[in-house]
Structures are given as C-alpha cells and as structure tokens.
Amino acid sequence: MTDSPTPAAALPNWAALDSAPTLLAGNTLAGRDLLRLLDLAPAELHLVLSTAVAQKSAWKTNALQEVAQAPYKDKAVGIIMEKPSLRTRISFEIGTQRLGAHPAVMSDTSSAFSRGESVKDTVQVLERFVDAIVLRTFEQSKLEEVSQWASVPVINALSDDFHPCQGLADVLTMYEHKGDLSKLKVAYVGDGNNMAHTYLEAAALIGFELHIATPAGYEPNERIINECSAAAAEHATGAKITVDGDVSAALAGANVVITDTWTSMGDEGQAQKRQQAFASFTIDAAAMAKAAPDAIFMHCLPAHRGEEVTDEVMDSAQSAIYDEAENRLHAQKALMALVLAPTA
Ligand code: CP
Ligand code: NVA
C-alpha cells in the first residue's frame, strides 16, 4: 500500500495532546502505512500522540473496562522481526493483544522472509491472514517493497534508516516530561544512524530545535537531512536543525539529551573502529551539566553502559529511559488503533 501525508490545514498545538480523538472522526490514518515519520503530516502525528495519551490514561484508570471494550477482536497483526528485539517485539505483541487483535509473531530463522520466497508471494499470502504487517528489517527498500505488494497497512519496526515507532514513543515521553514539544531544544549526541534520522523527521514535523553532534564521517544521511529541511519548510513548522561535531554547543541549554549505541545492529564488524571515533561523545554527568538544569536524558535502549552513556546518567533522576520504553506500547497501540480502523 502506498500513501502520502494529508496536508495539515493549520499547525497543531504541541502543548496540548489532551484532545479526545475517536478512531473514526478525523482519522486520516485508517489503512495507512508508517514506513518513516515523514509519512505523516504534523496533524496526523498529533493525532497519534493524542490517541496514545487518551488510551494510556484510560488503561491506567480502568484496564478491565479497556479489555472488555477492545475494538479489534476480529483482527490479526503479523509481526516479523529480522533483527533481534526486546522492546519492539514485546510492545507490539502486548499492544496488539490489548486492542483485542491476535499478534502473529515471526522472528529470526522462522521469519516469513528467511527461506528465499519472493516478497510478493510472502506478502500476498500473509495478508490473507493478517490485517496489518509490522516488520523489523535491514534495508528501507524492503519495507517499501512490502508496502508495494500489501493491501494492508505496513509499519516499520526499525530499519537501517529509520525507527519511527521509537520516534512516536520518544516525542510522547518528551511531552509528558517537558510539555510544549515545539518549544524544546533537543540534543542528540552520537551516531548519525536510524535514530538520528528519526529525530530529524520529528523535528521537521513538530518544529523543535534539534542539534545533532556526531564525529566526522558518522553524520546522518545527507539526503534525509535535505528531505527533513524540505518537510519543515513545506509544513512551515519553524524547525531549527543543526548537524555538526560540536558536542558542547549541542548540549548547551538543551531540554532533552539523547544518545544511542555507537554500533547499530548490522554494524558489529565496525565496533572497535567506532569505539575510537566516538570516544569523546560519551554522555556523562559533566555532559549533562551543560544542558538545562532540568533536562531529561533519553536513550531508545539497549544501552552500552560505559560507552555512549555512563551508569550515573542512566540511573540519575534526570533519566527518562524506562518511561520511554513503556511508551513504546502506548504509542504503537495508538498507531495500530488508527491504521486498523475502518476506512471511510
Ligand atoms: N529500542 C528498541 O527498539 O529496542 P529493541 O531493539 O529491544 O526492540
Ligand atoms: N540504532 C540502534 C537502535 C536499536 C533500537 C540499532 O539500529 O541497532
């Protein structure tokens, strides 16, 4: 399934994610894919986050009622993991189940794509059984090919280029801790990887200030930076994006400090070289002291304690890492509720 963002009439209010969305009225996401955050218009990102806030609150208030009213008891979601996962796999599995739908999880060697069957055949068989496909894979082009053959929504559960579901959870976490998303300065210090690309896309849609500091040679993909600058201009969000090697400038006054592993899945052969290149990019207490005094620290996890971040930061009062991990479930459950909804 291919799709494109629905243009927003006006910029959303990023200080308020407390509207009470329904799965029908104003839902332009029914039947849609999420291969990257730029598949969404700003208003659609706001809708996903508002739905997550409402569903999270309802679950915490009355889980039994939420179970009884689960909307998708006739549906199933295929969850395919071609790379290892703890958080993404478990949060999609539990989130699907909480919507009343059946999660069909396929991983590693038992994965749908591990026997050489064509993507077309695999997808067109799979969609006879499931109402959405969630895929963690390597190349973004694989997700695009799956989307091309699928008539059901396709959700990117991490690729080499993007991790949009983590991005949804992360901006939800920033909102819960710091309020108005459009007013934030976010510092990302580390590898110009799938997470850096995802924060670039979030900044473009929301309009927060993003300063990415990477070692030379590990910058985000230039094409993606340009696509994000174009999206920020198209939506007139006012996003201020900086990419350079200046860690101190990135951290100065930041409300949110983020890092990620120096060696992503698939890059393990470069681990030693990367440890040398990133040696001065560790987030420790001295680095956090350069940010705003009430800054939060975030990391999508898994973290390599002692490399990109120290124990004292991970375990500090400023650390929001476990809230961030929990929000994977709420953000993805909201996304699935919206894309699985009946199309008008
Ligand atoms: N953050 C994240 O995606 O974690 P997993 O790799 O454990 O799914
Ligand atoms: N950049 C990391 C994120 C893991 C959730 C990776 O791709 O391995």
CSV table of C-alpha atoms and ligand atoms in Angstrom, one decimal:
chain,number,residue,atom,x,y,z
A,1,MET,CA,0.0,0.0,0.0
A,2,THR,CA,1.4,3.4,-0.9
A,3,ASP,CA,0.2,6.6,0.6
A,4,SER,CA,1.2,10.2,1.3
A,5,PRO,CA,0.6,12.6,4.1
A,6,THR,CA,-2.6,14.5,4.2
A,7,PRO,CA,-1.7,18.2,4.2
A,8,ALA,CA,-2.5,19.9,7.5
A,9,ALA,CA,-4.7,22.9,7.4
A,10,ALA,CA,-3.0,24.5,10.4
A,11,LEU,CA,-0.2,23.7,12.7
A,12,PRO,CA,-1.2,21.5,15.7
A,13,ASN,CA,-0.9,22.7,19.3
A,14,TRP,CA,2.1,20.8,20.6
A,15,ALA,CA,1.5,22.0,24.1
A,16,ALA,CA,-1.8,20.0,24.3
A,17,LEU,CA,-2.2,16.4,23.4
A,18,ASP,CA,-5.3,16.0,25.5
A,19,SER,CA,-8.0,16.3,22.9
A,20,ALA,CA,-10.2,13.3,22.9
A,21,PRO,CA,-9.8,11.7,19.4
A,22,THR,CA,-12.0,8.9,18.2
A,23,LEU,CA,-11.0,6.1,15.8
A,24,LEU,CA,-13.4,7.4,13.2
A,25,ALA,CA,-13.9,11.1,13.2
A,26,GLY,CA,-10.9,12.9,11.7
A,27,ASN,CA,-8.8,9.8,11.3
A,28,THR,CA,-6.9,10.1,8.1
A,29,LEU,CA,-4.7,7.2,9.0
A,30,ALA,CA,-7.1,4.3,8.5
A,31,GLY,CA,-5.5,1.8,6.2
A,32,ARG,CA,-2.2,3.8,6.0
A,33,ASP,CA,1.4,2.7,6.3
A,34,LEU,CA,4.1,4.1,8.6
A,35,LEU,CA,7.4,3.5,7.0
A,36,ARG,CA,9.0,6.7,8.3
A,37,LEU,CA,7.7,9.7,10.3
A,38,LEU,CA,7.6,11.8,7.2
A,39,ASP,CA,4.7,9.6,6.0
A,40,LEU,CA,2.7,11.7,8.5
A,41,ALA,CA,1.5,15.3,8.3
A,42,PRO,CA,2.0,17.2,11.5
A,43,ALA,CA,-1.7,16.9,12.3
A,44,GLU,CA,-1.5,13.2,11.9
A,45,LEU,CA,1.5,12.9,14.2
A,46,HIS,CA,-0.6,15.0,16.7
A,47,LEU,CA,-3.5,12.6,16.3
A,48,VAL,CA,-1.3,9.5,17.0
A,49,LEU,CA,0.1,11.1,20.1
A,50,SER,CA,-3.2,12.4,21.4
A,51,THR,CA,-4.7,8.9,20.9
A,52,ALA,CA,-1.8,7.4,22.8
A,53,VAL,CA,-2.3,9.9,25.7
A,54,ALA,CA,-6.0,9.1,25.8
A,55,GLN,CA,-5.5,5.3,25.6
A,56,LYS,CA,-2.7,5.3,28.2
A,57,SER,CA,-4.9,7.3,30.6
A,58,ALA,CA,-7.9,5.0,30.0
A,59,TRP,CA,-5.8,1.9,30.5
A,60,LYS,CA,-4.2,3.2,33.8
A,61,THR,CA,-7.7,4.2,35.1
A,62,ASN,CA,-9.6,1.1,34.2
A,63,ALA,CA,-7.7,-1.7,32.5
A,64,LEU,CA,-10.6,-4.2,32.9
A,65,GLN,CA,-13.0,-1.9,31.0
A,66,GLU,CA,-10.4,-1.4,28.3
A,67,VAL,CA,-10.1,-5.2,27.9
A,68,ALA,CA,-13.8,-5.6,27.7
A,69,GLN,CA,-14.1,-2.8,25.1
A,70,ALA,CA,-11.1,-3.9,23.0
A,71,PRO,CA,-12.1,-2.8,19.4
A,72,TYR,CA,-10.4,-5.3,17.2
A,73,LYS,CA,-11.4,-8.8,18.3
A,74,ASP,CA,-11.8,-9.9,14.7
A,75,LYS,CA,-8.3,-8.8,13.6
A,76,ALA,CA,-4.7,-10.1,13.5
A,77,VAL,CA,-1.3,-8.4,13.1
A,78,GLY,CA,1.7,-10.1,11.6
A,79,ILE,CA,4.9,-9.1,13.5
A,80,ILE,CA,8.1,-10.0,11.7
A,81,MET,CA,11.5,-9.5,13.2
A,82,GLU,CA,14.5,-9.9,11.0
A,83,LYS,CA,16.8,-8.4,13.7
A,84,PRO,CA,16.9,-9.1,17.5
A,85,SER,CA,14.4,-7.2,19.7
A,86,LEU,CA,13.2,-7.0,23.2
A,87,ARG,CA,11.1,-3.7,23.5
A,88,THR,CA,9.7,-3.6,20.0
A,89,ARG,CA,8.6,-7.2,19.8
A,90,ILE,CA,7.0,-7.3,23.3
A,91,SER,CA,5.3,-3.9,23.0
A,92,PHE,CA,3.8,-4.8,19.6
A,93,GLU,CA,2.7,-8.2,20.8
A,94,ILE,CA,1.1,-6.9,24.0
A,95,GLY,CA,-0.3,-3.7,22.3
A,96,THR,CA,-2.0,-5.9,19.6
A,97,GLN,CA,-3.4,-8.2,22.3
A,98,ARG,CA,-4.8,-5.2,24.3
A,99,LEU,CA,-6.6,-4.0,21.2
A,100,GLY,CA,-8.3,-7.4,21.1
A,101,ALA,CA,-6.4,-8.5,18.0
A,102,HIS,CA,-4.2,-11.6,17.6
A,103,PRO,CA,-0.4,-11.0,17.3
A,104,ALA,CA,1.2,-13.5,15.0
A,105,VAL,CA,4.9,-13.1,15.8
A,106,MET,CA,7.6,-14.4,13.4
A,107,SER,CA,11.3,-14.0,14.2
A,108,ASP,CA,14.8,-14.8,13.1
A,109,THR,CA,15.1,-18.1,11.3
A,110,SER,CA,11.3,-18.8,11.4
A,111,SER,CA,10.7,-15.3,9.8
A,112,ALA,CA,8.5,-15.0,6.8
A,113,PHE,CA,11.4,-13.8,4.6
A,114,SER,CA,14.1,-16.3,5.7
A,115,ARG,CA,13.5,-19.1,3.1
A,116,GLY,CA,14.1,-17.1,-0.2
A,117,GLU,CA,10.4,-16.9,-1.0
A,118,SER,CA,9.7,-13.7,-3.0
A,119,VAL,CA,8.5,-10.6,-1.2
A,120,LYS,CA,5.4,-10.6,-3.4
A,121,ASP,CA,4.4,-14.1,-2.6
A,122,THR,CA,5.2,-13.8,1.1
A,123,VAL,CA,3.2,-10.6,1.4
A,124,GLN,CA,0.2,-11.6,-0.7
A,125,VAL,CA,-0.1,-14.9,1.3
A,126,LEU,CA,0.4,-13.1,4.7
A,127,GLU,CA,-2.3,-10.6,4.0
A,128,ARG,CA,-4.9,-13.3,3.5
A,129,PHE,CA,-4.4,-13.9,7.3
A,130,VAL,CA,-3.5,-10.6,8.9
A,131,ASP,CA,-4.9,-7.0,8.9
A,132,ALA,CA,-1.5,-5.2,9.3
A,133,ILE,CA,2.2,-6.1,8.8
A,134,VAL,CA,4.8,-4.9,11.3
A,135,LEU,CA,8.4,-5.5,10.0
A,136,ARG,CA,11.8,-5.0,11.5
A,137,THR,CA,14.4,-5.4,8.8
A,138,PHE,CA,17.6,-4.1,7.3
A,139,GLU,CA,17.1,-2.0,4.1
A,140,GLN,CA,14.3,0.6,4.0
A,141,SER,CA,13.7,-0.6,0.4
A,142,LYS,CA,12.5,-3.9,1.8
A,143,LEU,CA,9.7,-2.1,3.7
A,144,GLU,CA,8.9,-0.1,0.5
A,145,GLU,CA,8.7,-3.4,-1.5
A,146,VAL,CA,6.4,-5.0,1.2
A,147,SER,CA,4.2,-1.9,1.1
A,148,GLN,CA,4.1,-2.1,-2.7
A,149,TRP,CA,2.6,-5.6,-2.6
A,150,ALA,CA,0.5,-5.2,0.6
A,151,SER,CA,-3.1,-4.0,0.6
A,152,VAL,CA,-3.0,-3.9,4.4
A,153,PRO,CA,-1.1,-1.3,6.5
A,154,VAL,CA,2.7,-1.8,6.9
A,155,ILE,CA,4.5,-0.5,9.9
A,156,ASN,CA,8.3,-0.1,10.2
A,157,ALA,CA,9.5,-1.7,13.4
A,158,LEU,CA,13.1,-0.5,12.7
A,159,SER,CA,15.2,-0.4,9.6
A,160,ASP,CA,18.8,0.6,8.9
A,161,ASP,CA,17.4,4.1,8.1
A,162,PHE,CA,14.5,4.8,10.5
A,163,HIS,CA,12.8,3.8,13.7
A,164,PRO,CA,9.5,5.7,13.5
A,165,CYS,CA,7.7,3.8,16.3
A,166,GLN,CA,10.6,4.7,18.7
A,167,GLY,CA,10.2,8.2,17.5
A,168,LEU,CA,6.5,8.3,18.4
A,169,ALA,CA,7.3,6.9,21.9
A,170,ASP,CA,10.1,9.4,22.3
A,171,VAL,CA,8.1,12.5,21.5
A,172,LEU,CA,5.3,11.3,23.7
A,173,THR,CA,7.9,10.9,26.5
A,174,MET,CA,9.2,14.4,25.9
A,175,TYR,CA,5.7,15.8,26.0
A,176,GLU,CA,5.0,14.1,29.3
A,177,HIS,CA,8.2,15.3,30.9
A,178,LYS,CA,8.7,18.8,29.3
A,179,GLY,CA,5.3,19.9,27.8
A,180,ASP,CA,5.1,22.0,24.6
A,181,LEU,CA,7.1,20.0,22.1
A,182,SER,CA,7.6,22.9,19.7
A,183,LYS,CA,9.5,24.9,22.3
A,184,LEU,CA,12.1,22.3,23.1
A,185,LYS,CA,15.8,22.2,22.3
A,186,VAL,CA,16.8,18.5,21.8
A,187,ALA,CA,20.4,17.5,21.7
A,188,TYR,CA,21.3,14.2,20.0
A,189,VAL,CA,25.0,13.2,20.6
A,190,GLY,CA,26.3,10.2,18.8
A,191,ASP,CA,25.9,8.2,15.6
A,192,GLY,CA,24.1,9.6,12.7
A,193,ASN,CA,22.0,6.5,12.5
A,194,ASN,CA,18.4,5.4,12.2
A,195,MET,CA,17.5,7.2,15.5
A,196,ALA,CA,19.2,10.4,14.4
A,197,HIS,CA,17.2,10.3,11.1
A,198,THR,CA,14.0,9.7,13.1
A,199,TYR,CA,14.7,12.8,15.3
A,200,LEU,CA,15.3,14.8,12.2
A,201,GLU,CA,11.9,13.8,10.9
A,202,ALA,CA,10.2,14.5,14.3
A,203,ALA,CA,11.8,18.0,14.4
A,204,ALA,CA,10.7,18.7,10.9
A,205,LEU,CA,7.1,17.8,11.7
A,206,ILE,CA,6.9,19.4,15.2
A,207,GLY,CA,9.3,22.4,14.8
A,208,PHE,CA,11.5,21.8,17.8
A,209,GLU,CA,15.2,22.8,17.8
A,210,LEU,CA,17.4,19.8,17.1
A,211,HIS,CA,21.2,19.9,17.4
A,212,ILE,CA,22.9,16.6,16.3
A,213,ALA,CA,26.6,16.3,17.2
A,214,THR,CA,28.5,13.4,15.5
A,215,PRO,CA,32.1,12.6,14.9
A,216,ALA,CA,33.3,13.4,11.3
A,217,GLY,CA,32.3,10.5,9.0
A,218,TYR,CA,29.3,9.5,11.1
A,219,GLU,CA,26.9,12.2,10.1
A,220,PRO,CA,23.2,11.5,9.2
A,221,ASN,CA,22.5,10.7,5.6
A,222,GLU,CA,22.6,14.0,3.6
A,223,ARG,CA,19.6,13.0,1.5
A,224,ILE,CA,17.5,12.5,4.7
A,225,ILE,CA,18.7,15.8,6.2
A,226,ASN,CA,17.6,17.6,3.0
A,227,GLU,CA,14.2,15.8,3.0
A,228,CYS,CA,13.6,16.9,6.5
A,229,SER,CA,14.6,20.5,5.8
A,230,ALA,CA,12.2,20.4,2.8
A,231,ALA,CA,9.4,18.9,5.0
A,232,ALA,CA,10.0,21.6,7.7
A,233,ALA,CA,9.7,24.3,5.1
A,234,GLU,CA,6.6,22.7,3.5
A,235,HIS,CA,4.8,22.5,6.8
A,236,ALA,CA,6.2,25.8,8.0
A,237,THR,CA,7.0,24.3,11.4
A,238,GLY,CA,10.0,26.5,12.0
A,239,ALA,CA,12.3,23.6,12.9
A,240,LYS,CA,15.9,24.7,13.5
A,241,ILE,CA,18.2,21.8,12.6
A,242,THR,CA,22.0,21.8,13.2
A,243,VAL,CA,24.3,18.9,12.4
A,244,ASP,CA,28.0,19.3,13.3
A,245,GLY,CA,30.6,17.8,15.6
A,246,ASP,CA,30.2,20.3,18.4
A,247,VAL,CA,29.0,18.4,21.5
A,248,SER,CA,29.2,21.3,23.8
A,249,ALA,CA,27.1,23.5,21.5
A,250,ALA,CA,24.6,20.7,21.1
A,251,LEU,CA,24.2,20.3,24.8
A,252,ALA,CA,24.1,24.0,25.7
A,253,GLY,CA,20.7,24.7,27.3
A,254,ALA,CA,19.2,21.5,25.9
A,255,ASN,CA,15.9,20.4,27.4
A,256,VAL,CA,16.3,16.8,26.2
A,257,VAL,CA,19.7,15.0,25.8
A,258,ILE,CA,19.6,11.8,23.7
A,259,THR,CA,22.2,9.3,22.6
A,260,ASP,CA,22.1,5.8,21.1
A,261,THR,CA,24.5,2.9,20.6
A,262,TRP,CA,27.7,3.7,18.7
A,263,THR,CA,27.3,0.4,16.8
A,264,SER,CA,23.9,-0.4,15.5
A,265,MET,CA,22.6,-3.9,14.6
A,266,GLY,CA,24.3,-4.9,11.4
A,267,ASP,CA,27.4,-2.8,12.0
A,268,GLU,CA,29.0,-5.1,14.6
A,269,GLY,CA,32.1,-5.6,12.4
A,270,GLN,CA,33.0,-1.9,12.9
A,271,ALA,CA,32.6,-1.9,16.7
A,272,GLN,CA,36.3,-1.4,17.5
A,273,LYS,CA,36.8,1.4,15.0
A,274,ARG,CA,33.6,3.1,16.2
A,275,GLN,CA,34.6,3.0,19.9
A,276,GLN,CA,37.7,5.0,19.0
A,277,ALA,CA,35.8,7.5,16.8
A,278,PHE,CA,33.2,8.1,19.4
A,279,ALA,CA,35.4,8.2,22.5
A,280,SER,CA,34.7,11.9,23.2
A,281,PHE,CA,31.0,11.6,22.6
A,282,THR,CA,30.0,9.9,25.9
A,283,ILE,CA,27.1,11.4,27.9
A,284,ASP,CA,28.4,11.6,31.4
A,285,ALA,CA,27.5,13.8,34.4
A,286,ALA,CA,29.8,16.6,33.0
A,287,ALA,CA,28.0,16.5,29.7
A,288,MET,CA,24.5,16.6,31.4
A,289,ALA,CA,25.7,19.6,33.4
A,290,LYS,CA,26.0,21.6,30.1
A,291,ALA,CA,22.3,21.1,29.4
A,292,ALA,CA,19.4,22.9,31.1
A,293,PRO,CA,19.3,22.1,34.8
A,294,ASP,CA,16.0,20.2,34.5
A,295,ALA,CA,16.9,18.4,31.2
A,296,ILE,CA,15.9,14.8,30.8
A,297,PHE,CA,18.1,12.1,29.4
A,298,MET,CA,16.7,9.6,26.9
A,299,HIS,CA,18.0,6.5,25.1
A,300,CYS,CA,16.0,4.1,23.0
A,301,LEU,CA,17.9,1.2,24.6
A,302,PRO,CA,19.6,-1.2,24.6
A,303,ALA,CA,22.4,1.0,26.0
A,304,HIS,CA,26.0,0.0,26.3
A,305,ARG,CA,26.7,1.4,29.7
A,306,GLY,CA,30.2,2.9,30.0
A,307,GLU,CA,30.3,3.6,26.2
A,308,GLU,CA,27.8,6.1,24.9
A,309,VAL,CA,26.4,6.8,28.4
A,310,THR,CA,27.6,6.3,32.0
A,311,ASP,CA,25.8,4.5,34.8
A,312,GLU,CA,25.5,7.7,36.7
A,313,VAL,CA,23.4,9.3,33.9
A,314,MET,CA,21.4,6.2,33.1
A,315,ASP,CA,20.4,5.8,36.8
A,316,SER,CA,20.1,9.5,37.6
A,317,ALA,CA,16.9,11.4,38.5
A,318,GLN,CA,17.1,13.0,35.1
A,319,SER,CA,16.9,9.7,33.2
A,320,ALA,CA,13.5,9.0,31.5
A,321,ILE,CA,14.7,5.8,29.9
A,322,TYR,CA,12.1,3.4,31.4
A,323,ASP,CA,9.2,5.8,30.7
A,324,GLU,CA,10.4,6.0,27.2
A,325,ALA,CA,10.5,2.2,26.9
A,326,GLU,CA,6.9,1.9,28.4
A,327,ASN,CA,5.7,4.5,25.9
A,328,ARG,CA,6.6,2.1,23.0
A,329,LEU,CA,3.5,0.2,23.9
A,330,HIS,CA,1.2,3.2,24.2
A,331,ALA,CA,2.4,4.9,21.0
A,332,GLN,CA,2.2,1.7,18.9
A,333,LYS,CA,-1.1,0.7,20.3
A,334,ALA,CA,-2.5,4.1,19.3
A,335,LEU,CA,-0.9,3.8,15.9
A,336,MET,CA,-2.4,0.4,15.3
A,337,ALA,CA,-5.8,1.5,16.6
A,338,LEU,CA,-5.8,4.3,14.0
A,339,VAL,CA,-4.5,2.3,11.0
A,340,LEU,CA,-6.7,-0.7,11.7
A,341,ALA,CA,-9.8,1.5,11.9
A,342,PRO,CA,-12.4,1.1,9.1
A,343,THR,CA,-11.7,3.4,6.1
A,344,ALA,CA,-14.4,5.9,5.3
B,1,CP,N1,14.5,0.4,21.3
B,1,CP,C1,14.3,-0.8,20.7
B,1,CP,O1,13.8,-0.8,19.5
B,1,CP,O2,14.6,-1.9,21.4
B,1,CP,P1,14.6,-3.4,20.8
B,1,CP,O3,15.7,-3.5,19.8
B,1,CP,O4,14.8,-4.2,22.1
B,1,CP,O5,13.3,-3.7,20.2
B,2,NVA,N1,20.5,2.3,16.3
B,2,NVA,C1,20.1,1.1,17.0
B,2,NVA,C2,18.7,1.2,17.6
B,2,NVA,C3,18.3,0.0,18.4
B,2,NVA,C4,16.9,0.0,18.9
B,2,NVA,C5,20.2,-0.1,16.0
B,2,NVA,O1,19.7,0.1,14.9
B,2,NVA,O2,20.7,-1.1,16.4
